[in-house]
Structure formats: C-alpha cells, structure tokens
Coordinates of C-alpha atoms and ligand atoms in Angstrom, one line a residue:
M19 CA 17.0 -14.1 -56.6
K20 CA 14.9 -11.1 -55.8
I21 CA 14.3 -8.6 -58.6
Q22 CA 13.9 -4.9 -57.8
T23 CA 12.0 -2.7 -60.2
I24 CA 13.3 0.8 -59.6
A25 CA 11.4 3.8 -60.8
T26 CA 13.4 6.2 -62.8
R27 CA 13.0 9.2 -65.2
P28 CA 14.6 9.8 -68.6
I29 CA 18.0 11.4 -68.3
E30 CA 18.9 13.9 -71.0
G31 CA 21.8 13.5 -73.4
Q32 CA 22.1 9.7 -73.5
K33 CA 22.6 9.7 -77.2
P34 CA 25.3 7.4 -78.4
G35 CA 28.0 9.2 -80.5
T36 CA 30.6 7.9 -83.0
S37 CA 31.2 4.9 -80.7
G38 CA 28.6 4.4 -77.9
L39 CA 27.8 6.7 -75.0
R40 CA 30.9 8.6 -73.7
K41 CA 30.6 10.9 -70.7
K42 CA 32.6 12.1 -67.8
T43 CA 33.0 9.3 -65.2
R44 CA 31.2 11.2 -62.5
V45 CA 28.2 11.5 -64.9
F46 CA 28.1 7.8 -65.3
M47 CA 28.4 7.3 -61.6
G48 CA 25.4 9.5 -61.0
P49 CA 22.2 7.9 -59.7
G50 CA 20.6 5.7 -62.3
Y51 CA 22.8 7.0 -65.2
L52 CA 24.4 3.7 -66.1
E53 CA 21.3 1.8 -65.2
N54 CA 19.0 3.8 -67.4
F55 CA 21.3 3.4 -70.4
V56 CA 21.7 -0.4 -69.9
Q57 CA 17.9 -0.8 -69.4
A58 CA 17.3 1.3 -72.6
T59 CA 19.8 -0.9 -74.5
F60 CA 18.0 -4.1 -73.4
N61 CA 14.6 -2.6 -74.2
A62 CA 15.8 -1.5 -77.6
I63 CA 16.9 -5.0 -78.6
G64 CA 13.5 -6.5 -77.6
G65 CA 14.5 -7.4 -74.1
A66 CA 17.3 -9.5 -72.6
K67 CA 15.2 -12.5 -71.9
N68 CA 16.9 -15.8 -72.7
K69 CA 19.7 -14.0 -74.4
T70 CA 23.5 -14.3 -74.0
F71 CA 25.9 -11.5 -73.9
V72 CA 29.6 -10.8 -73.6
V73 CA 30.6 -8.2 -71.0
G74 CA 34.0 -6.6 -70.4
G75 CA 35.9 -3.4 -70.4
D76 CA 39.3 -1.8 -70.5
G77 CA 39.8 -1.7 -66.7
R78 CA 39.5 2.0 -66.3
F79 CA 38.1 3.6 -63.2
F80 CA 34.5 2.5 -62.6
N81 CA 34.9 -0.6 -64.9
A82 CA 34.6 -3.1 -62.1
R83 CA 31.6 -1.4 -60.4
A84 CA 29.8 -0.9 -63.7
I85 CA 30.2 -4.6 -64.6
Q86 CA 28.6 -5.7 -61.3
T87 CA 25.6 -3.5 -62.1
I88 CA 25.3 -4.8 -65.6
L89 CA 25.5 -8.4 -64.5
K90 CA 22.7 -7.8 -61.9
M91 CA 20.6 -6.0 -64.5
A92 CA 21.1 -8.7 -67.1
A93 CA 20.0 -11.3 -64.6
A94 CA 16.9 -9.3 -63.6
N95 CA 16.1 -8.8 -67.2
G96 CA 16.1 -12.6 -67.8
A97 CA 19.4 -13.1 -69.7
S98 CA 20.4 -16.7 -69.7
K99 CA 24.2 -16.4 -69.9
I100 CA 27.0 -13.8 -69.6
I101 CA 30.6 -14.4 -70.7
V102 CA 32.8 -12.0 -68.9
G103 CA 36.6 -11.5 -68.9
R104 CA 38.5 -12.3 -65.7
N105 CA 38.4 -9.2 -63.4
G106 CA 36.1 -7.6 -65.9
L107 CA 38.8 -7.1 -68.5
L108 CA 38.4 -7.6 -72.2
S109 CA 39.9 -5.6 -75.0
T110 CA 37.4 -4.4 -77.6
P111 CA 38.7 -6.7 -80.3
A112 CA 38.7 -9.7 -77.9
A113 CA 35.1 -8.9 -77.0
S114 CA 34.1 -8.7 -80.7
H115 CA 35.8 -12.1 -81.3
L116 CA 34.0 -13.7 -78.3
I117 CA 30.6 -12.5 -79.4
R118 CA 31.2 -14.2 -82.8
L119 CA 32.9 -17.3 -81.3
H120 CA 30.1 -18.0 -78.9
K121 CA 27.3 -16.7 -81.1
T122 CA 26.0 -14.5 -78.4
D123 CA 23.2 -12.0 -78.9
G124 CA 25.7 -9.2 -78.5
G125 CA 27.9 -7.6 -75.9
L126 CA 28.4 -4.6 -73.7
I127 CA 31.8 -3.1 -73.8
L128 CA 32.9 -0.6 -71.2
S129 CA 35.5 1.9 -72.4
A130 CA 36.0 5.5 -73.5
S131 CA 38.7 4.2 -75.7
H132 CA 41.7 6.6 -76.1
N133 CA 40.1 9.1 -73.7
P134 CA 41.9 9.3 -70.3
G135 CA 40.5 7.4 -67.3
G136 CA 39.8 8.3 -63.6
I137 CA 37.0 9.7 -61.5
D138 CA 37.4 13.1 -63.2
Q139 CA 38.1 11.7 -66.7
D140 CA 36.0 9.7 -69.1
F141 CA 33.9 6.5 -69.2
G142 CA 31.8 4.9 -71.8
V143 CA 29.4 2.0 -72.7
K144 CA 28.9 0.6 -76.1
F145 CA 26.5 -2.1 -77.3
N146 CA 27.8 -4.5 -80.0
T147 CA 25.4 -6.7 -82.0
S148 CA 25.6 -10.4 -82.7
N149 CA 28.0 -9.9 -85.6
G150 CA 30.5 -8.6 -83.1
G151 CA 30.4 -5.0 -84.4
P152 CA 29.3 -1.7 -82.9
A153 CA 25.5 -1.3 -83.1
P154 CA 24.5 0.4 -86.4
E155 CA 22.7 3.7 -86.3
G156 CA 19.2 2.1 -86.4
V157 CA 20.0 0.4 -83.1
T158 CA 21.7 3.3 -81.4
E159 CA 18.7 5.5 -82.4
A160 CA 16.4 2.9 -80.8
I161 CA 18.5 3.0 -77.7
Y162 CA 18.3 6.7 -77.5
D163 CA 14.6 6.7 -78.0
Q164 CA 14.3 4.2 -75.1
T165 CA 16.4 6.5 -72.9
R166 CA 13.8 9.2 -73.5
A167 CA 10.8 7.1 -72.5
L168 CA 12.2 5.1 -69.6
D169 CA 10.3 4.9 -66.3
S170 CA 11.9 2.0 -64.5
F171 CA 14.8 -0.4 -64.6
D172 CA 15.2 -3.9 -63.2
I173 CA 18.1 -5.1 -61.1
A174 CA 18.8 -8.2 -59.0
E175 CA 19.2 -7.8 -55.3
A176 CA 22.5 -9.6 -54.8
G177 CA 26.0 -9.2 -53.5
D178 CA 28.9 -8.6 -55.8
L179 CA 30.2 -11.5 -57.8
D180 CA 33.8 -12.8 -57.7
L181 CA 35.2 -12.3 -61.2
S182 CA 38.8 -12.9 -60.2
K183 CA 38.8 -16.6 -61.1
V184 CA 38.1 -18.4 -64.4
G185 CA 35.1 -20.6 -64.0
E186 CA 31.3 -20.7 -63.9
T187 CA 29.0 -19.2 -61.4
E188 CA 25.3 -18.3 -61.3
L189 CA 23.1 -15.3 -60.5
G190 CA 19.6 -16.6 -60.1
S191 CA 19.0 -18.6 -63.3
M192 CA 21.6 -16.7 -65.3
K193 CA 25.0 -18.4 -65.8
I194 CA 28.1 -16.4 -65.6
R195 CA 31.2 -17.7 -67.3
V196 CA 34.4 -16.0 -66.3
I197 CA 37.1 -16.5 -69.0
D198 CA 40.7 -15.8 -69.5
P199 CA 40.5 -12.6 -71.6
V200 CA 43.5 -13.4 -73.7
A201 CA 43.4 -17.2 -74.7
D202 CA 40.7 -17.2 -77.5
Y203 CA 42.1 -14.0 -79.0
Q204 CA 45.6 -15.5 -79.0
D205 CA 44.3 -18.6 -80.9
L206 CA 42.6 -16.4 -83.5
M207 CA 45.8 -14.5 -84.1
A208 CA 47.7 -17.7 -84.5
S209 CA 45.2 -18.8 -87.2
L210 CA 45.8 -15.6 -89.2
F211 CA 49.6 -15.1 -89.1
D212 CA 52.7 -17.1 -89.8
F213 CA 53.9 -17.2 -86.2
D214 CA 56.9 -19.4 -87.2
K215 CA 58.2 -16.7 -89.5
I216 CA 57.7 -14.0 -86.9
R217 CA 59.6 -16.2 -84.4
E218 CA 62.5 -16.5 -86.9
L219 CA 62.5 -12.7 -87.3
F220 CA 62.8 -12.2 -83.5
A221 CA 65.4 -15.0 -83.3
S222 CA 67.5 -13.1 -85.9
G223 CA 67.9 -10.2 -83.6
F224 CA 65.0 -8.0 -84.8
N225 CA 63.8 -6.0 -81.8
V226 CA 60.5 -4.4 -81.0
R227 CA 59.1 -2.0 -78.4
F228 CA 55.4 -2.3 -77.8
D229 CA 54.0 0.5 -75.5
A230 CA 50.7 -0.7 -74.0
L231 CA 50.3 2.8 -72.4
H232 CA 49.1 1.1 -69.1
A233 CA 46.0 0.0 -70.9
V234 CA 44.2 -3.3 -71.7
T235 CA 46.5 -4.5 -74.5
G236 CA 49.4 -5.1 -72.1
P237 CA 48.4 -8.7 -71.1
Y238 CA 47.6 -9.6 -74.8
A239 CA 50.9 -8.2 -76.1
K240 CA 52.9 -9.9 -73.3
A241 CA 51.3 -13.3 -74.0
I242 CA 51.7 -13.1 -77.8
L243 CA 54.8 -11.1 -78.5
E244 CA 57.0 -12.2 -75.6
G245 CA 55.3 -15.4 -74.6
E246 CA 54.5 -17.0 -77.9
L247 CA 56.7 -15.3 -80.4
G248 CA 59.9 -15.0 -78.4
A249 CA 60.4 -11.3 -78.4
P250 CA 62.9 -10.5 -75.6
K251 CA 61.3 -9.9 -72.1
G252 CA 60.8 -6.2 -71.7
S253 CA 59.8 -5.6 -75.3
V254 CA 56.3 -4.8 -74.1
V255 CA 56.4 -1.8 -71.8
N256 CA 53.7 -0.2 -69.6
A257 CA 52.0 -3.6 -69.7
V258 CA 49.9 -3.6 -66.6
P259 CA 46.5 -2.1 -67.1
L260 CA 45.9 0.8 -64.6
K261 CA 42.6 2.4 -63.7
D262 CA 43.9 5.8 -64.8
F263 CA 46.4 4.6 -67.4
G264 CA 49.2 6.0 -65.3
G265 CA 47.7 9.5 -65.7
G266 CA 48.2 9.7 -69.5
H267 CA 46.0 9.6 -72.5
P268 CA 46.0 6.0 -73.8
D269 CA 46.0 7.3 -77.3
P270 CA 48.6 5.8 -79.7
N271 CA 49.7 8.9 -81.6
P272 CA 52.9 10.8 -81.7
V273 CA 51.6 13.3 -79.1
W274 CA 50.4 10.9 -76.4
A275 CA 52.9 8.1 -77.1
H276 CA 55.7 10.5 -77.2
E277 CA 58.1 8.3 -75.1
L278 CA 57.9 5.7 -77.8
M279 CA 58.2 8.3 -80.5
D280 CA 61.3 9.8 -78.8
L281 CA 62.9 6.4 -78.6
M282 CA 62.1 5.5 -82.2
M283 CA 63.5 8.9 -83.4
S284 CA 66.7 8.5 -81.3
G285 CA 69.9 7.2 -82.9
D286 CA 69.6 3.9 -81.0
S287 CA 66.1 2.7 -81.5
P288 CA 64.6 -0.8 -81.9
D289 CA 63.7 -1.9 -85.4
F290 CA 60.0 -1.6 -84.8
G291 CA 57.8 0.4 -82.4
A292 CA 54.1 0.1 -81.8
A293 CA 51.4 1.2 -79.3
S294 CA 47.8 0.6 -78.7
D295 CA 45.0 2.5 -76.9
G296 CA 42.8 2.2 -73.8
D297 CA 40.6 -0.7 -75.1
G298 CA 43.1 -2.2 -77.6
D299 CA 41.4 -1.4 -80.9
R300 CA 43.8 1.4 -82.1
N301 CA 47.4 1.1 -83.2
M302 CA 50.4 3.2 -84.0
I303 CA 53.3 1.9 -86.1
V304 CA 56.7 3.5 -86.0
G305 CA 59.9 2.4 -87.8
R306 CA 63.4 3.4 -86.9
G307 CA 63.3 7.1 -87.4
I308 CA 60.0 7.0 -89.3
Y309 CA 56.3 7.4 -88.2
V310 CA 53.7 5.6 -90.3
T311 CA 50.5 7.5 -90.6
P312 CA 47.4 5.3 -90.1
S313 CA 46.3 6.0 -93.7
D314 CA 49.7 4.8 -95.1
S315 CA 49.6 1.9 -92.8
L316 CA 46.2 0.8 -94.2
A317 CA 47.6 1.1 -97.7
V318 CA 50.8 -0.8 -97.0
L319 CA 48.8 -3.6 -95.2
A320 CA 46.4 -3.8 -98.2
A321 CA 49.3 -4.1 -100.7
N322 CA 51.0 -6.8 -98.6
A323 CA 48.3 -8.7 -96.8
H324 CA 48.7 -11.7 -99.1
L325 CA 52.0 -12.4 -97.4
A326 CA 50.2 -13.4 -94.3
L327 CA 48.5 -16.8 -93.9
G328 CA 45.0 -15.6 -93.3
Y329 CA 44.9 -13.3 -96.4
K330 CA 47.0 -15.4 -98.8
S331 CA 44.1 -15.7 -101.3
G332 CA 43.8 -12.0 -101.6
L333 CA 41.3 -9.3 -100.5
S334 CA 37.8 -8.9 -101.7
G335 CA 38.0 -5.1 -101.2
V336 CA 39.2 -2.3 -98.9
A337 CA 37.2 0.3 -97.0
R338 CA 38.2 3.5 -95.4
S339 CA 36.5 6.2 -93.6
M340 CA 35.9 9.3 -95.6
P341 CA 38.5 11.5 -93.8
T342 CA 41.2 8.8 -94.3
S343 CA 43.6 9.5 -97.1
A344 CA 43.2 8.1 -100.6
A345 CA 46.4 6.0 -100.2
C346 CA 44.5 2.7 -99.9
D347 CA 42.3 3.5 -102.9
R348 CA 45.4 3.5 -105.1
V349 CA 46.3 0.0 -103.9
A350 CA 42.7 -1.2 -104.5
E351 CA 42.8 0.2 -108.0
K352 CA 46.0 -1.6 -108.8
L353 CA 44.7 -4.8 -107.3
G354 CA 41.4 -4.4 -109.2
I355 CA 39.3 -4.7 -106.0
L356 CA 36.5 -2.6 -104.5
S357 CA 37.5 0.5 -102.5
A358 CA 34.7 1.8 -100.3
E359 CA 34.4 5.2 -98.5
T360 CA 32.2 5.3 -95.4
P361 CA 31.5 7.9 -92.7
T362 CA 33.7 8.0 -89.6
G363 CA 32.8 5.2 -87.2
W364 CA 33.7 1.5 -87.3
K365 CA 30.0 0.7 -87.3
F366 CA 29.8 1.7 -90.9
F367 CA 32.2 -1.1 -92.0
G368 CA 30.0 -3.9 -90.5
N369 CA 27.6 -4.4 -93.4
L370 CA 30.4 -4.3 -96.0
L371 CA 32.3 -7.0 -94.0
D372 CA 29.2 -9.1 -93.4
A373 CA 28.4 -9.0 -97.1
G374 CA 32.0 -10.1 -97.9
R375 CA 32.5 -7.0 -100.1
V376 CA 35.6 -5.9 -98.2
T377 CA 38.3 -7.7 -96.3
L378 CA 40.4 -4.9 -94.8
C379 CA 39.2 -1.6 -93.3
G380 CA 40.9 1.4 -91.8
E381 CA 40.6 4.9 -90.5
E382 CA 42.9 7.8 -90.1
S383 CA 42.2 7.7 -86.3
A384 CA 44.6 4.8 -85.9
G385 CA 42.2 2.0 -86.5
T386 CA 42.8 -0.9 -88.8
G387 CA 41.1 -4.2 -89.0
S388 CA 39.8 -7.0 -91.1
N389 CA 36.9 -9.5 -91.5
H390 CA 38.4 -11.6 -88.6
I391 CA 36.2 -9.6 -86.2
R392 CA 33.9 -6.6 -86.5
E393 CA 36.0 -4.1 -84.6
K394 CA 39.3 -2.4 -85.4
D395 CA 42.2 -4.4 -83.8
G396 CA 45.4 -2.8 -82.6
L397 CA 47.5 -5.9 -81.9
W398 CA 46.3 -7.5 -85.1
A399 CA 47.7 -4.6 -87.1
V400 CA 51.0 -4.9 -85.3
L401 CA 51.1 -8.7 -86.0
L402 CA 50.3 -8.1 -89.7
W403 CA 53.1 -5.6 -90.0
L404 CA 55.5 -8.1 -88.3
N405 CA 54.4 -10.9 -90.6
I406 CA 55.0 -8.7 -93.6
L407 CA 58.5 -7.6 -92.3
A408 CA 59.3 -11.2 -91.5
V409 CA 58.6 -12.2 -95.1
R410 CA 60.1 -9.1 -96.9
R411 CA 63.1 -8.8 -94.5
Q412 CA 63.1 -5.1 -95.0
S413 CA 62.9 -2.2 -92.6
V414 CA 59.7 -0.2 -92.0
G415 CA 61.4 2.7 -93.8
E416 CA 62.3 0.6 -96.8
V417 CA 58.8 -0.8 -97.1
L418 CA 57.3 2.7 -97.0
S419 CA 59.8 4.2 -99.6
D420 CA 59.1 1.3 -101.9
H421 CA 55.3 1.8 -101.4
W422 CA 55.5 5.5 -102.3
A423 CA 57.7 4.8 -105.3
N424 CA 55.0 2.5 -106.6
Y425 CA 51.9 4.5 -105.7
G426 CA 53.0 8.0 -104.8
R427 CA 52.7 9.5 -101.3
D428 CA 49.6 11.0 -99.8
Y429 CA 51.0 13.4 -97.3
Y430 CA 48.5 13.5 -94.5
S431 CA 47.9 15.0 -91.1
R432 CA 44.9 15.7 -88.8
H433 CA 44.7 18.9 -86.8
D434 CA 42.4 18.9 -83.8
Y435 CA 41.0 22.1 -82.2
E436 CA 39.8 20.9 -78.8
A437 CA 37.3 22.1 -76.2
I438 CA 35.8 24.8 -78.5
P439 CA 32.4 26.0 -77.1
T440 CA 29.8 23.8 -78.9
D441 CA 27.8 26.8 -80.3
V442 CA 31.0 28.3 -81.8
A443 CA 32.0 25.0 -83.5
N444 CA 28.4 24.6 -84.8
S445 CA 28.4 28.1 -86.2
L446 CA 31.7 27.6 -88.0
I447 CA 30.3 24.4 -89.6
H448 CA 27.0 26.0 -90.3
D449 CA 28.7 29.0 -92.0
L450 CA 30.9 26.8 -94.1
R451 CA 27.8 24.7 -95.1
S452 CA 26.0 27.8 -96.2
R453 CA 28.9 28.8 -98.5
L454 CA 29.6 25.4 -99.9
T455 CA 28.1 25.9 -103.3
D456 CA 30.0 29.2 -103.9
L457 CA 33.4 27.9 -103.0
K458 CA 34.3 26.2 -106.3
G459 CA 36.6 28.4 -108.3
Q460 CA 37.5 30.7 -105.3
S461 CA 41.1 30.9 -104.2
F462 CA 42.4 30.9 -100.6
A463 CA 46.0 31.6 -99.8
G464 CA 46.7 31.1 -103.4
L465 CA 45.0 27.7 -103.6
K466 CA 42.0 27.3 -105.9
V467 CA 39.0 25.2 -104.8
S468 CA 38.2 22.6 -107.4
D469 CA 35.1 21.2 -105.6
A470 CA 33.4 21.1 -102.2
D471 CA 30.5 19.2 -100.7
E472 CA 29.1 17.7 -97.5
F473 CA 29.6 13.9 -97.4
S474 CA 26.5 11.8 -97.2
Y475 CA 26.5 8.0 -97.3
R476 CA 24.1 5.4 -98.6
D477 CA 24.9 2.0 -97.2
P478 CA 25.1 -0.2 -100.3
V479 CA 23.9 -3.2 -98.3
D480 CA 20.9 -2.0 -96.3
G481 CA 20.2 1.3 -98.2
S482 CA 20.3 3.4 -95.0
I483 CA 21.4 7.0 -95.4
S484 CA 23.7 9.0 -93.1
E485 CA 23.9 12.6 -93.8
K486 CA 26.1 15.5 -92.7
Q487 CA 29.2 13.3 -92.3
G488 CA 31.8 16.0 -92.9
I489 CA 32.6 18.8 -95.3
R490 CA 35.1 18.0 -98.1
I491 CA 37.0 20.6 -100.0
W492 CA 39.2 19.7 -102.9
F493 CA 41.9 22.0 -104.1
E494 CA 43.7 22.1 -107.5
G495 CA 47.0 20.3 -107.4
N496 CA 45.6 17.1 -105.7
A497 CA 45.0 18.5 -102.2
R498 CA 42.0 17.9 -100.0
A499 CA 40.8 19.2 -96.7
V500 CA 37.9 17.7 -94.6
L501 CA 36.3 19.4 -91.6
R502 CA 34.0 17.7 -89.1
L503 CA 33.1 17.7 -85.4
S504 CA 34.3 14.8 -83.4
G505 CA 31.6 12.4 -82.0
T506 CA 33.7 11.0 -79.2
G507 CA 34.7 14.0 -77.1
T508 CA 33.2 14.7 -73.6
E509 CA 34.0 18.4 -73.2
G510 CA 32.7 21.1 -75.6
A511 CA 33.4 20.4 -79.3
T512 CA 36.5 19.1 -81.0
L513 CA 36.9 20.4 -84.6
R514 CA 38.9 18.0 -86.7
V515 CA 40.7 19.3 -89.8
Y516 CA 42.1 16.6 -92.0
L517 CA 44.7 17.7 -94.5
E518 CA 46.0 15.8 -97.5
Q519 CA 48.4 16.4 -100.4
Y520 CA 49.2 13.9 -103.0
A521 CA 52.8 13.6 -104.5
P522 CA 53.0 11.2 -107.5
P523 CA 55.5 8.3 -107.7
E524 CA 58.2 10.4 -109.4
A525 CA 57.9 13.3 -106.8
D526 CA 60.0 13.8 -103.7
H527 CA 58.5 11.7 -100.9
Q528 CA 60.9 12.6 -98.1
L529 CA 59.5 16.0 -97.1
D530 CA 58.3 16.6 -93.6
A531 CA 54.5 16.1 -93.7
Q532 CA 53.7 19.4 -92.0
S533 CA 55.8 21.3 -94.5
A534 CA 54.2 19.4 -97.4
L535 CA 50.8 20.3 -96.1
N536 CA 51.4 23.9 -95.1
T537 CA 49.8 25.5 -98.1
V538 CA 46.6 23.5 -97.8
R539 CA 46.6 24.2 -94.0
V540 CA 46.7 27.9 -94.5
A541 CA 44.2 27.9 -97.3
T542 CA 41.7 25.8 -95.2
A543 CA 42.1 28.0 -92.1
D544 CA 41.4 31.0 -94.3
L545 CA 38.5 29.4 -96.0
C546 CA 36.7 28.2 -92.8
R547 CA 37.4 31.5 -91.0
M548 CA 39.1 29.6 -88.2
E549 CA 40.5 32.5 -86.3
E550 CA 37.4 34.6 -86.7
F551 CA 35.2 31.9 -85.2
T552 CA 37.4 30.2 -82.7
G553 CA 40.2 32.7 -82.0
R554 CA 42.6 29.9 -82.5
T555 CA 45.5 30.0 -84.9
N556 CA 47.1 26.7 -83.9
P557 CA 45.6 23.2 -83.3
D558 CA 45.9 21.5 -79.9
V559 CA 46.8 18.1 -81.3
V560 CA 48.5 17.3 -84.5
T561 CA 48.6 13.6 -85.6
Ligands
LIG621 C1 36.0 5.8 -82.5 C2 35.3 5.2 -83.7 C3 36.2 5.4 -84.9 C4 36.4 6.9 -85.1 C5 37.0 7.5 -83.8 C6 37.1 9.0 -83.9 O1 37.2 5.2 -82.2 O2 35.2 3.8 -83.5 O3 35.5 4.9 -86.0 O4 37.3 7.1 -86.2 O5 36.2 7.2 -82.7 O6 35.8 9.5 -84.0 P1 35.5 11.1 -83.9 O7 36.4 11.7 -84.9 O8 34.1 11.2 -84.1 O9 36.0 11.5 -82.5 P2 37.5 4.8 -80.7 O10 38.9 4.1 -80.8 O11 37.4 6.0 -79.9 O12 36.4 3.8 -80.3

C-alpha cells in the first residue's frame, strides 16, 4: 500500500460545536476539508497507529464518499482495524454500542443528525471516545488546536473498498470488518427489555406507527418492531434511508414529523406513535391525541423504568441538560436518587454515566438514553415506553395524567428563532448578560423576576469547568425561561428560548401548553428585547 503525504494548510472554522463538526455539505466536500479534520482528530488522540475504530454514518449525501476517505486515511495513519457498517450505515446509538462491545479506541460517526441532507444541506463528523460517548470538551479543543496547526495529512493510494457485503477485507495491513449494522444493537435491546411482554401487547391488537423519516432508524425499527416483536407489517413507515431523507428534516418533533402528528391527532389513530431522527439518537413519543414533550418523557421513563428488565433494580440517578424541564428532578426527589443538571450536549453525561452516578439521562431536544451506551438512543426510548405500556396496560394519555396527578405538570415548550445574523444574536445575549444582576425584582409583562444567572458547570467527576452555558431567568409563580444560542446550526445563529411553567398536582393539567406558557413567553420576549434586536415577533419553530 502506497501512502501519500499531502501538504495542506489550516482551514478556518473547524471548531466542533455541541456535537462534532457540522457544516454545509459543499463545505465538507471542499479540497482537504474532511481530510484536515480527520487528520487533526487522529493527531489529537496521539495518532491512529495500532488503534481500532468504528466508522459509520446515517447514509446522508456524501456519507459513502467520506467513509472511503476515512478508511484510506486510517490505513495510512497505521490503524490496525476498522469496524464499519454495511454500506457505511450505522445509527449513532449502534456505533456507540459497537465501540463499547469491541473495546475499540473510539469511532468516527458521520451525520448532521436532525439537520437535512443533500449536496446543498448539511453534513457532519463526530469523534467518539473509547467509552462510546461523544468526545468531551478537552478532546474537541485538542482537535480544534490540531486543525489550526496542520500542514499535511496521510492517505493511502488505493481504489474504493466494497462495503456492500458483510465480511473481512484488508487495506494494507489494516483489517476492515464490514458488519450488519442492526444485529448487535438488536441483541442489546433484547437484553434490556421484556420482549415477550411487548409481543403480547402487539398480539392483543395494540398498534403502533413508527416514522423513520427516511433516515437510518428504518432498518433497525423494521427488524425489531416488525421482525422480532410482531408489530403488523407497515407499522414502520418511511423505513428506507435516503440520502436526502426524502427532502424533509429528519427531526422528530411536531413540526417536522407533522404527518405522524396529524395521524395521531386524528380520530382514528394508532395507540402509539413514535419517530426518530437522521442518525437515530433522538425520539418523539405521541399517544392517541396527545404529544409527550421530551422533558415529560424523561420523567415518565424515570418513574417507570423499574418495570423493564434492564432497570428492575432501580436507577442510581437521573441527569438532564439545564434547559430541560424540572419534571425528572421531581421523580428523582421522590425516589431519593441523585438528579444532575448539565450543559446542553450529550458529552456532558459521559462522566456521570461512567462513574455510575446516573442511569438515565435526557434532554429537551428529544434525546433520552441510559447507561447501556454513551449516546442518546431513539429506538431504546420507544422500546422502554412500549415495555412500560405492556406492563401497565394503560394508554399513553392515562400514564401521563397519572404522572401529573402525582408530580404536577411542568408545561414546557422551546421556541427557536432561526438564521438570525450571528452578530445580532451575540448582541442580544451580550446585552442580556450585562443586565443579569439588575433583573431580580423587575417585572416584565406583569411577571416578576425572582432570580437570574448564567449557567456554568463544574463536572463533579473530573472537575472541568464549562462556562456561559445559557442564561436562566426564574419568575415568581414557578416559571422559568432559558436563552442560549444553538451549537448545531450551520447558517447564522439560532436563538433558543426555553419556556417552563409548573402546575402543582392539584392544578389543571389539561391546558394547551402554549396557552399555559403565554405569560412567561411575553415576559421573556420583553425582557430580552427580542423585537428590538432581531425584528422578530414569532419563532420559526415551536417544539
Ligand atoms: C445535539 C446534542 C444534544 C443537544 C442538541 C441540540 O443533538 O447531542 O446534546 O441537545 O444537539 O443542541 P443545540 O441546542 O446546541 O443545537 P444531535 O441530535 O443534533 O446530535
């Protein structure tokens, strides 16, 4: 095998965000762009020599090409073995599992998650470490530093590899093992959940609609829900992964999964609806006529996880990202277990999971997961819900009402203002930051601020500190707003406004969420001078 050492120069802006490096696909396709980032990643982890990696992606446009490049670079950098999904496909949770199962030195996952795919859409690359989780900030900083100092990359001179068949092949002295992307993940799910109970549920006539949104979870959901658990054929829709996800956003929320939402809100819906995202780590849960917010879903799963095989001895603790609602804290308090609050980004859960401090984690952005892997896991959340329903034999609506009657309801919604010019978004945040200490005691739209701060996090395991992780404003009457800029967008800035209003157990829990949150919405817009800065009066996306 001939190795080429190609001279290159640092490319600006290769700083990983909330979850790896995400850019427009054409940017990634530019000369040396992917190569620089991959070489920087290898350099940052002390080289790839004699190391093993998992490589796979969500099948979006440029996935197949990028994988060929990565394999050739891994071989040139001396890696000993690569495990790759057939046709380059691996969901993010499956990749995380494979890293752990085969004790590899890490993995490269190709995806821009819920962002749309195509030559004019988005692409991304993320490095996961040997625990199976997204690289922590120390590693992503080191990668970024390497991107700024790079002067060459190594790549094998070789033809493309055939990844369409399961089996082993070689590139120079590097072994390449092409595996079935679904099988190991399926075994893992079978070890966590009571598949017999779920089979009985389906056999009793309970029906489900799983919308894979033309993304990577299709083959996984087909094999498990229809193949192994006996859900009727056709329960999984949009199941064939497409390079452009059929032109939509593979984002499982009421806006982008509106077909599923419409069905579930119609008079004649299945008992249970679910969707997953581009790379299979996010989930959406919908009951007949009722949408379950991700924050509520996490709380319900925490309260009921003991009904599933893998969690029957209880949870050590629960963690949520800071903007996620307090609903799961209430469950943790009742269970007498730890509840942790981390910055946005699954990478922040890794240390807590590794240390055994928490078992379940979740985020408002439709991510839920547990210590079975080190990523959020869309299909896992769906199966846990199904396991719980199979034991409780209640509808999603009944489970939720019961939960709220016990714990109260945290009305919750996220409002996204997209494609704001970056300098405008930064000015709004900067202005808010400069007024933080004066806000307490002031009223906006009739709502009094009881406290305000900027979230900073000290990891209790390794002591690392992450600052400026979002602005929190608490209002009297148990309401909260959080403002932060997204770290996953590829165009301008996305301002996320997270709204929350608690209603205690004895209160009315059947209000429409947007109505329940209207006062805190108006107060927050006023307080942050939304219209003055952005000219916007309404968000682009409401989840
Ligand atoms: C990623 C991260 C999540 C985060 C989400 C939104 O999810 O893994 O932890 O909550 O982005 O982040 P932001 O608000 O910064 O855009 P995914 O599914 O895109 O990998």
